[in-house]
Amino acid sequence: MKIGVLALQGAFIEHIKMLRGLGVEAVEVRLLQDLQDLDGLIIPGGESTTIGKLAVMYDLMEPLRQFAAEKAMWGTCAGMIFMAKEIGNGSAGRDQPLLGIMDIEVERNAFGRQVDSFETGLNVAVFHNGNGSPFPAVFIRAPRLVAAKGKARVIATLDDGTAVAAQQGKWLVTSFHPELTHDARFHQYFLQLVAGSDR
Ligand code: GLN
């Protein structure tokens, strides 16, 4: 299994380290040819407007959409915004380039300035049927899921009901940064989607 991490901007090195720690071959993706031979791709957190502009500049938008049509893709934080079909009203820069593949609406920077970043324990139903220990979710100027539509389903919410992770077939999105923790359960879950064992 070989997993790519889009390495235009943002927290890509941390994802690569996490994947390698799990014994998986992981490579940085910057060019079209880097997408060849990959079984899955992670779009990291960072700044979604910058990731979008660079993806347009490097002619990666269509190749990334084609890749997602066949293979597993996981967007964390800015990556979640980039994969979304819609950015909600409250968000700045609604005309930024989006892959627009996943049937979700997101709101950027949804947690306000006072709580720019925070960590909280999250119960994730898809891990051990929700019986496992809470996942330590790190939020950094994070987006929230306003709505999961069509075939997208919410897989994790905060205590107040705010949706922060969703799945649609082989596509996964998380508002937070599992690569900044020592808990590999989300990476393992993504690898299950890549392997096609959890659709
Ligand atoms: N606030 C960033 C954005 O809107 C996302 C932050 C992150 O990826 N940690 O793109």
PDB file of C-alpha atoms and ligand atoms in Angstrom:
ATOM      1  CA  MET A   1       0.000   0.000   0.000  1.00  0.00           C
ATOM      2  CA  LYS A   2       1.308   3.450  -0.925  1.00  0.00           C
ATOM      3  CA  ILE A   3      -0.270   6.642   0.397  1.00  0.00           C
ATOM      4  CA  GLY A   4       0.407  10.176  -0.817  1.00  0.00           C
ATOM      5  CA  VAL A   5       0.128  13.377   1.170  1.00  0.00           C
ATOM      6  CA  LEU A   6      -0.512  16.582  -0.797  1.00  0.00           C
ATOM      7  CA  ALA A   7       2.545  18.662   0.047  1.00  0.00           C
ATOM      8  CA  LEU A   8       1.778  22.099  -1.405  1.00  0.00           C
ATOM      9  CA  GLN A   9       1.390  23.774   1.994  1.00  0.00           C
ATOM     10  CA  GLY A  10       0.490  22.884   5.574  1.00  0.00           C
ATOM     11  CA  ALA A  11       1.010  19.985   7.987  1.00  0.00           C
ATOM     12  CA  PHE A  12       2.015  17.270   5.512  1.00  0.00           C
ATOM     13  CA  ILE A  13       5.196  16.056   7.222  1.00  0.00           C
ATOM     14  CA  GLU A  14       3.266  15.012  10.338  1.00  0.00           C
ATOM     15  CA  HIS A  15       0.941  12.812   8.246  1.00  0.00           C
ATOM     16  CA  ILE A  16       3.918  11.211   6.498  1.00  0.00           C
ATOM     17  CA  LYS A  17       5.536  10.436   9.862  1.00  0.00           C
ATOM     18  CA  MET A  18       2.334   8.941  11.239  1.00  0.00           C
ATOM     19  CA  LEU A  19       1.881   6.719   8.172  1.00  0.00           C
ATOM     20  CA  ARG A  20       5.500   5.570   8.207  1.00  0.00           C
ATOM     21  CA  GLY A  21       5.141   4.836  11.913  1.00  0.00           C
ATOM     22  CA  LEU A  22       2.346   2.451  10.926  1.00  0.00           C
ATOM     23  CA  GLY A  23       4.713   0.749   8.482  1.00  0.00           C
ATOM     24  CA  VAL A  24       3.020   2.212   5.396  1.00  0.00           C
ATOM     25  CA  GLU A  25       4.883   3.649   2.403  1.00  0.00           C
ATOM     26  CA  ALA A  26       4.114   7.388   2.341  1.00  0.00           C
ATOM     27  CA  VAL A  27       5.205  10.006  -0.207  1.00  0.00           C
ATOM     28  CA  GLU A  28       4.860  13.763  -0.689  1.00  0.00           C
ATOM     29  CA  VAL A  29       2.712  14.796  -3.653  1.00  0.00           C
ATOM     30  CA  ARG A  30       3.453  18.020  -5.547  1.00  0.00           C
ATOM     31  CA  LEU A  31       3.220  17.075  -9.203  1.00  0.00           C
ATOM     32  CA  LEU A  32       0.801  15.178 -11.389  1.00  0.00           C
ATOM     33  CA  GLN A  33       3.172  12.238 -11.744  1.00  0.00           C
ATOM     34  CA  ASP A  34       3.380  11.867  -7.957  1.00  0.00           C
ATOM     35  CA  LEU A  35      -0.244  10.671  -8.018  1.00  0.00           C
ATOM     36  CA  GLN A  36       0.621   7.598 -10.051  1.00  0.00           C
ATOM     37  CA  ASP A  37       0.725   4.298  -8.155  1.00  0.00           C
ATOM     38  CA  LEU A  38      -0.935   5.755  -5.063  1.00  0.00           C
ATOM     39  CA  ASP A  39      -3.697   3.859  -3.280  1.00  0.00           C
ATOM     40  CA  GLY A  40      -4.933   6.839  -1.299  1.00  0.00           C
ATOM     41  CA  LEU A  41      -4.276  10.540  -0.723  1.00  0.00           C
ATOM     42  CA  ILE A  42      -4.373  12.797   2.333  1.00  0.00           C
ATOM     43  CA  ILE A  43      -4.990  16.544   1.983  1.00  0.00           C
ATOM     44  CA  PRO A  44      -3.454  18.105   5.102  1.00  0.00           C
ATOM     45  CA  GLY A  45      -4.441  21.018   7.263  1.00  0.00           C
ATOM     46  CA  GLY A  46      -2.951  24.420   6.607  1.00  0.00           C
ATOM     47  CA  GLU A  47      -4.613  27.285   4.769  1.00  0.00           C
ATOM     48  CA  SER A  48      -7.293  26.123   2.352  1.00  0.00           C
ATOM     49  CA  THR A  49      -7.118  29.259   0.189  1.00  0.00           C
ATOM     50  CA  THR A  50      -3.367  28.735  -0.316  1.00  0.00           C
ATOM     51  CA  ILE A  51      -3.704  24.994  -0.969  1.00  0.00           C
ATOM     52  CA  GLY A  52      -6.432  25.791  -3.530  1.00  0.00           C
ATOM     53  CA  LYS A  53      -4.429  28.493  -5.302  1.00  0.00           C
ATOM     54  CA  LEU A  54      -1.329  26.292  -5.514  1.00  0.00           C
ATOM     55  CA  ALA A  55      -3.374  23.321  -6.777  1.00  0.00           C
ATOM     56  CA  VAL A  56      -4.760  25.543  -9.554  1.00  0.00           C
ATOM     57  CA  MET A  57      -1.280  26.882 -10.335  1.00  0.00           C
ATOM     58  CA  TYR A  58       0.186  23.375 -10.614  1.00  0.00           C
ATOM     59  CA  ASP A  59      -2.755  22.077 -12.731  1.00  0.00           C
ATOM     60  CA  LEU A  60      -3.707  19.577 -10.061  1.00  0.00           C
ATOM     61  CA  MET A  61      -7.438  20.303  -9.714  1.00  0.00           C
ATOM     62  CA  GLU A  62      -8.764  17.912 -12.374  1.00  0.00           C
ATOM     63  CA  PRO A  63      -6.189  15.172 -11.657  1.00  0.00           C
ATOM     64  CA  LEU A  64      -7.131  15.322  -7.961  1.00  0.00           C
ATOM     65  CA  ARG A  65     -10.853  15.027  -8.819  1.00  0.00           C
ATOM     66  CA  GLN A  66     -10.128  12.074 -11.094  1.00  0.00           C
ATOM     67  CA  PHE A  67      -8.034  10.458  -8.376  1.00  0.00           C
ATOM     68  CA  ALA A  68     -10.861  10.862  -5.849  1.00  0.00           C
ATOM     69  CA  ALA A  69     -13.378   9.348  -8.270  1.00  0.00           C
ATOM     70  CA  GLU A  70     -11.511   6.051  -7.978  1.00  0.00           C
ATOM     71  CA  LYS A  71      -9.572   6.102  -4.754  1.00  0.00           C
ATOM     72  CA  ALA A  72      -9.656   6.949  -1.084  1.00  0.00           C
ATOM     73  CA  MET A  73      -9.074  10.557   0.001  1.00  0.00           C
ATOM     74  CA  TRP A  74      -8.931  12.123   3.466  1.00  0.00           C
ATOM     75  CA  GLY A  75      -8.990  15.840   4.147  1.00  0.00           C
ATOM     76  CA  THR A  76      -7.957  17.152   7.571  1.00  0.00           C
ATOM     77  CA  CYS A  77      -9.013  20.692   8.521  1.00  0.00           C
ATOM     78  CA  ALA A  78      -8.087  22.856   5.486  1.00  0.00           C
ATOM     79  CA  GLY A  79      -8.174  19.590   3.512  1.00  0.00           C
ATOM     80  CA  MET A  80     -11.785  19.078   4.601  1.00  0.00           C
ATOM     81  CA  ILE A  81     -12.674  22.552   3.310  1.00  0.00           C
ATOM     82  CA  PHE A  82     -10.897  21.819   0.016  1.00  0.00           C
ATOM     83  CA  MET A  83     -12.869  18.582  -0.513  1.00  0.00           C
ATOM     84  CA  ALA A  84     -16.264  20.167   0.275  1.00  0.00           C
ATOM     85  CA  LYS A  85     -18.896  21.041  -2.306  1.00  0.00           C
ATOM     86  CA  GLU A  86     -20.041  24.116  -0.391  1.00  0.00           C
ATOM     87  CA  ILE A  87     -18.660  26.750   1.933  1.00  0.00           C
ATOM     88  CA  GLY A  88     -21.293  28.277   4.202  1.00  0.00           C
ATOM     89  CA  ASN A  89     -22.422  31.876   4.379  1.00  0.00           C
ATOM     90  CA  GLY A  90     -20.474  32.738   7.478  1.00  0.00           C
ATOM     91  CA  SER A  91     -17.144  31.996   5.823  1.00  0.00           C
ATOM     92  CA  ALA A  92     -14.762  34.481   4.299  1.00  0.00           C
ATOM     93  CA  GLY A  93     -13.466  33.933   0.776  1.00  0.00           C
ATOM     94  CA  ARG A  94     -16.324  31.835  -0.504  1.00  0.00           C
ATOM     95  CA  ASP A  95     -14.945  31.943  -4.038  1.00  0.00           C
ATOM     96  CA  GLN A  96     -11.733  30.045  -3.200  1.00  0.00           C
ATOM     97  CA  PRO A  97     -10.854  27.017  -5.392  1.00  0.00           C
ATOM     98  CA  LEU A  98     -12.432  23.807  -4.078  1.00  0.00           C
ATOM     99  CA  LEU A  99     -12.237  20.234  -5.319  1.00  0.00           C
ATOM    100  CA  GLY A 100     -15.962  20.177  -4.602  1.00  0.00           C
ATOM    101  CA  ILE A 101     -16.302  16.406  -4.426  1.00  0.00           C
ATOM    102  CA  MET A 102     -17.838  15.647  -1.069  1.00  0.00           C
ATOM    103  CA  ASP A 103     -21.530  16.292  -0.315  1.00  0.00           C
ATOM    104  CA  ILE A 104     -20.832  18.479   2.683  1.00  0.00           C
ATOM    105  CA  GLU A 105     -21.213  22.135   3.573  1.00  0.00           C
ATOM    106  CA  VAL A 106     -18.501  23.567   5.819  1.00  0.00           C
ATOM    107  CA  GLU A 107     -17.979  26.811   7.656  1.00  0.00           C
ATOM    108  CA  ARG A 108     -14.392  28.029   7.885  1.00  0.00           C
ATOM    109  CA  ASN A 109     -12.940  29.253  11.193  1.00  0.00           C
ATOM    110  CA  ALA A 110     -16.196  28.229  12.832  1.00  0.00           C
ATOM    111  CA  PHE A 111     -15.038  28.306  16.432  1.00  0.00           C
ATOM    112  CA  GLY A 112     -14.313  32.019  16.745  1.00  0.00           C
ATOM    113  CA  ARG A 113     -11.216  33.894  17.837  1.00  0.00           C
ATOM    114  CA  GLN A 114     -11.425  33.177  21.560  1.00  0.00           C
ATOM    115  CA  VAL A 115     -11.027  29.466  20.949  1.00  0.00           C
ATOM    116  CA  ASP A 116      -8.590  29.579  18.062  1.00  0.00           C
ATOM    117  CA  SER A 117      -7.340  26.212  19.084  1.00  0.00           C
ATOM    118  CA  PHE A 118      -8.436  23.612  21.596  1.00  0.00           C
ATOM    119  CA  GLU A 119      -8.277  19.913  22.292  1.00  0.00           C
ATOM    120  CA  THR A 120     -11.166  17.706  23.262  1.00  0.00           C
ATOM    121  CA  GLY A 121     -11.982  14.018  23.666  1.00  0.00           C
ATOM    122  CA  LEU A 122     -14.193  12.803  20.850  1.00  0.00           C
ATOM    123  CA  ASN A 123     -16.332   9.703  20.743  1.00  0.00           C
ATOM    124  CA  VAL A 124     -16.087   8.254  17.278  1.00  0.00           C
ATOM    125  CA  ALA A 125     -18.745   5.691  16.497  1.00  0.00           C
ATOM    126  CA  VAL A 126     -16.739   3.924  13.786  1.00  0.00           C
ATOM    127  CA  PHE A 127     -13.978   2.988  16.254  1.00  0.00           C
ATOM    128  CA  HIS A 128     -14.948  -0.176  18.136  1.00  0.00           C
ATOM    129  CA  ASN A 129     -18.624   0.692  17.732  1.00  0.00           C
ATOM    130  CA  GLY A 130     -18.048   3.814  19.809  1.00  0.00           C
ATOM    131  CA  ASN A 131     -16.838   1.890  22.848  1.00  0.00           C
ATOM    132  CA  GLY A 132     -13.182   2.880  22.609  1.00  0.00           C
ATOM    133  CA  SER A 133     -11.512   5.645  24.592  1.00  0.00           C
ATOM    134  CA  PRO A 134     -12.234   9.192  23.368  1.00  0.00           C
ATOM    135  CA  PHE A 135     -10.039  10.366  20.496  1.00  0.00           C
ATOM    136  CA  PRO A 136      -7.837  13.379  21.422  1.00  0.00           C
ATOM    137  CA  ALA A 137      -8.961  15.828  18.743  1.00  0.00           C
ATOM    138  CA  VAL A 138      -6.824  18.937  18.174  1.00  0.00           C
ATOM    139  CA  PHE A 139      -8.696  21.848  16.561  1.00  0.00           C
ATOM    140  CA  ILE A 140      -6.721  24.762  15.064  1.00  0.00           C
ATOM    141  CA  ARG A 141      -8.788  27.564  13.523  1.00  0.00           C
ATOM    142  CA  ALA A 142     -10.980  24.705  12.514  1.00  0.00           C
ATOM    143  CA  PRO A 143     -13.969  24.496  10.209  1.00  0.00           C
ATOM    144  CA  ARG A 144     -17.172  22.752  11.218  1.00  0.00           C
ATOM    145  CA  LEU A 145     -19.538  20.662   9.190  1.00  0.00           C
ATOM    146  CA  VAL A 146     -22.710  22.636   8.652  1.00  0.00           C
ATOM    147  CA  ALA A 147     -24.399  19.772   6.842  1.00  0.00           C
ATOM    148  CA  ALA A 148     -23.710  16.312   5.477  1.00  0.00           C
ATOM    149  CA  LYS A 149     -25.925  15.732   2.471  1.00  0.00           C
ATOM    150  CA  GLY A 150     -26.465  13.016  -0.115  1.00  0.00           C
ATOM    151  CA  LYS A 151     -24.346   9.997   0.725  1.00  0.00           C
ATOM    152  CA  ALA A 152     -22.131  11.759   3.269  1.00  0.00           C
ATOM    153  CA  ARG A 153     -22.684  10.776   6.894  1.00  0.00           C
ATOM    154  CA  VAL A 154     -21.434  12.396  10.084  1.00  0.00           C
ATOM    155  CA  ILE A 155     -19.162  10.098  12.127  1.00  0.00           C
ATOM    156  CA  ALA A 156     -18.169  12.381  15.020  1.00  0.00           C
ATOM    157  CA  THR A 157     -19.737  15.306  16.858  1.00  0.00           C
ATOM    158  CA  LEU A 158     -18.709  17.503  19.784  1.00  0.00           C
ATOM    159  CA  ASP A 159     -20.779  17.341  22.983  1.00  0.00           C
ATOM    160  CA  ASP A 160     -22.855  20.302  21.785  1.00  0.00           C
ATOM    161  CA  GLY A 161     -23.764  18.431  18.606  1.00  0.00           C
ATOM    162  CA  THR A 162     -21.377  20.253  16.236  1.00  0.00           C
ATOM    163  CA  ALA A 163     -20.414  17.818  13.463  1.00  0.00           C
ATOM    164  CA  VAL A 164     -16.639  17.520  13.011  1.00  0.00           C
ATOM    165  CA  ALA A 165     -16.005  14.383  10.923  1.00  0.00           C
ATOM    166  CA  ALA A 166     -17.792  12.706   8.033  1.00  0.00           C
ATOM    167  CA  GLN A 167     -17.418   9.889   5.572  1.00  0.00           C
ATOM    168  CA  GLN A 168     -18.748   9.295   2.089  1.00  0.00           C
ATOM    169  CA  GLY A 169     -17.701   5.915   0.721  1.00  0.00           C
ATOM    170  CA  LYS A 170     -13.905   6.045   0.511  1.00  0.00           C
ATOM    171  CA  TRP A 171     -13.734   9.722   1.404  1.00  0.00           C
ATOM    172  CA  LEU A 172     -13.105  10.943   4.910  1.00  0.00           C
ATOM    173  CA  VAL A 173     -13.015  14.466   6.355  1.00  0.00           C
ATOM    174  CA  THR A 174     -12.054  15.646   9.838  1.00  0.00           C
ATOM    175  CA  SER A 175     -12.184  19.230  11.171  1.00  0.00           C
ATOM    176  CA  PHE A 176      -9.264  18.456  13.433  1.00  0.00           C
ATOM    177  CA  HIS A 177      -5.660  17.197  13.203  1.00  0.00           C
ATOM    178  CA  PRO A 178      -5.145  13.494  14.059  1.00  0.00           C
ATOM    179  CA  GLU A 179      -1.572  13.751  12.730  1.00  0.00           C
ATOM    180  CA  LEU A 180      -0.670  16.067  15.645  1.00  0.00           C
ATOM    181  CA  THR A 181      -1.484  13.423  18.260  1.00  0.00           C
ATOM    182  CA  HIS A 182      -0.002  10.050  19.158  1.00  0.00           C
ATOM    183  CA  ASP A 183      -3.308   8.321  18.497  1.00  0.00           C
ATOM    184  CA  ALA A 184      -3.196   6.539  15.147  1.00  0.00           C
ATOM    185  CA  ARG A 185      -6.823   5.356  15.049  1.00  0.00           C
ATOM    186  CA  PHE A 186      -7.948   7.796  12.350  1.00  0.00           C
ATOM    187  CA  HIS A 187      -4.945   6.916  10.185  1.00  0.00           C
ATOM    188  CA  GLN A 188      -5.716   3.232  10.672  1.00  0.00           C
ATOM    189  CA  TYR A 189      -9.355   3.838   9.820  1.00  0.00           C
ATOM    190  CA  PHE A 190      -8.323   5.651   6.618  1.00  0.00           C
ATOM    191  CA  LEU A 191      -6.075   2.725   5.698  1.00  0.00           C
ATOM    192  CA  GLN A 192      -9.121   0.448   6.051  1.00  0.00           C
ATOM    193  CA  LEU A 193     -10.998   2.679   3.594  1.00  0.00           C
ATOM    194  CA  VAL A 194      -8.018   2.552   1.230  1.00  0.00           C
ATOM    195  CA  ALA A 195      -8.001  -1.237   1.445  1.00  0.00           C
ATOM    196  CA  GLY A 196     -11.728  -1.241   0.700  1.00  0.00           C
ATOM    197  CA  SER A 197     -12.577  -3.164   3.828  1.00  0.00           C
ATOM    198  CA  ASP A 198     -14.869  -0.575   5.357  1.00  0.00           C
ATOM    199  CA  ARG A 199     -17.151   0.935   2.726  1.00  0.00           C
TER     200      ARG A 199
HETATM  201  N1  GLN B   1      -8.500  28.124   9.008  1.00  0.00           N
HETATM  202  C1  GLN B   1      -7.918  27.348   7.954  1.00  0.00           C
HETATM  203  C2  GLN B   1      -8.688  27.487   6.639  1.00  0.00           C
HETATM  204  O1  GLN B   1      -9.727  28.076   6.631  1.00  0.00           O
HETATM  205  C3  GLN B   1      -7.848  25.883   8.340  1.00  0.00           C
HETATM  206  C4  GLN B   1      -6.954  25.695   9.533  1.00  0.00           C
HETATM  207  C5  GLN B   1      -6.256  24.378   9.598  1.00  0.00           C
HETATM  208  O2  GLN B   1      -6.139  23.638   8.601  1.00  0.00           O
HETATM  209  N2  GLN B   1      -5.744  24.061  10.755  1.00  0.00           N
HETATM  210  O3  GLN B   1      -8.262  27.025   5.644  1.00  0.00           O
END
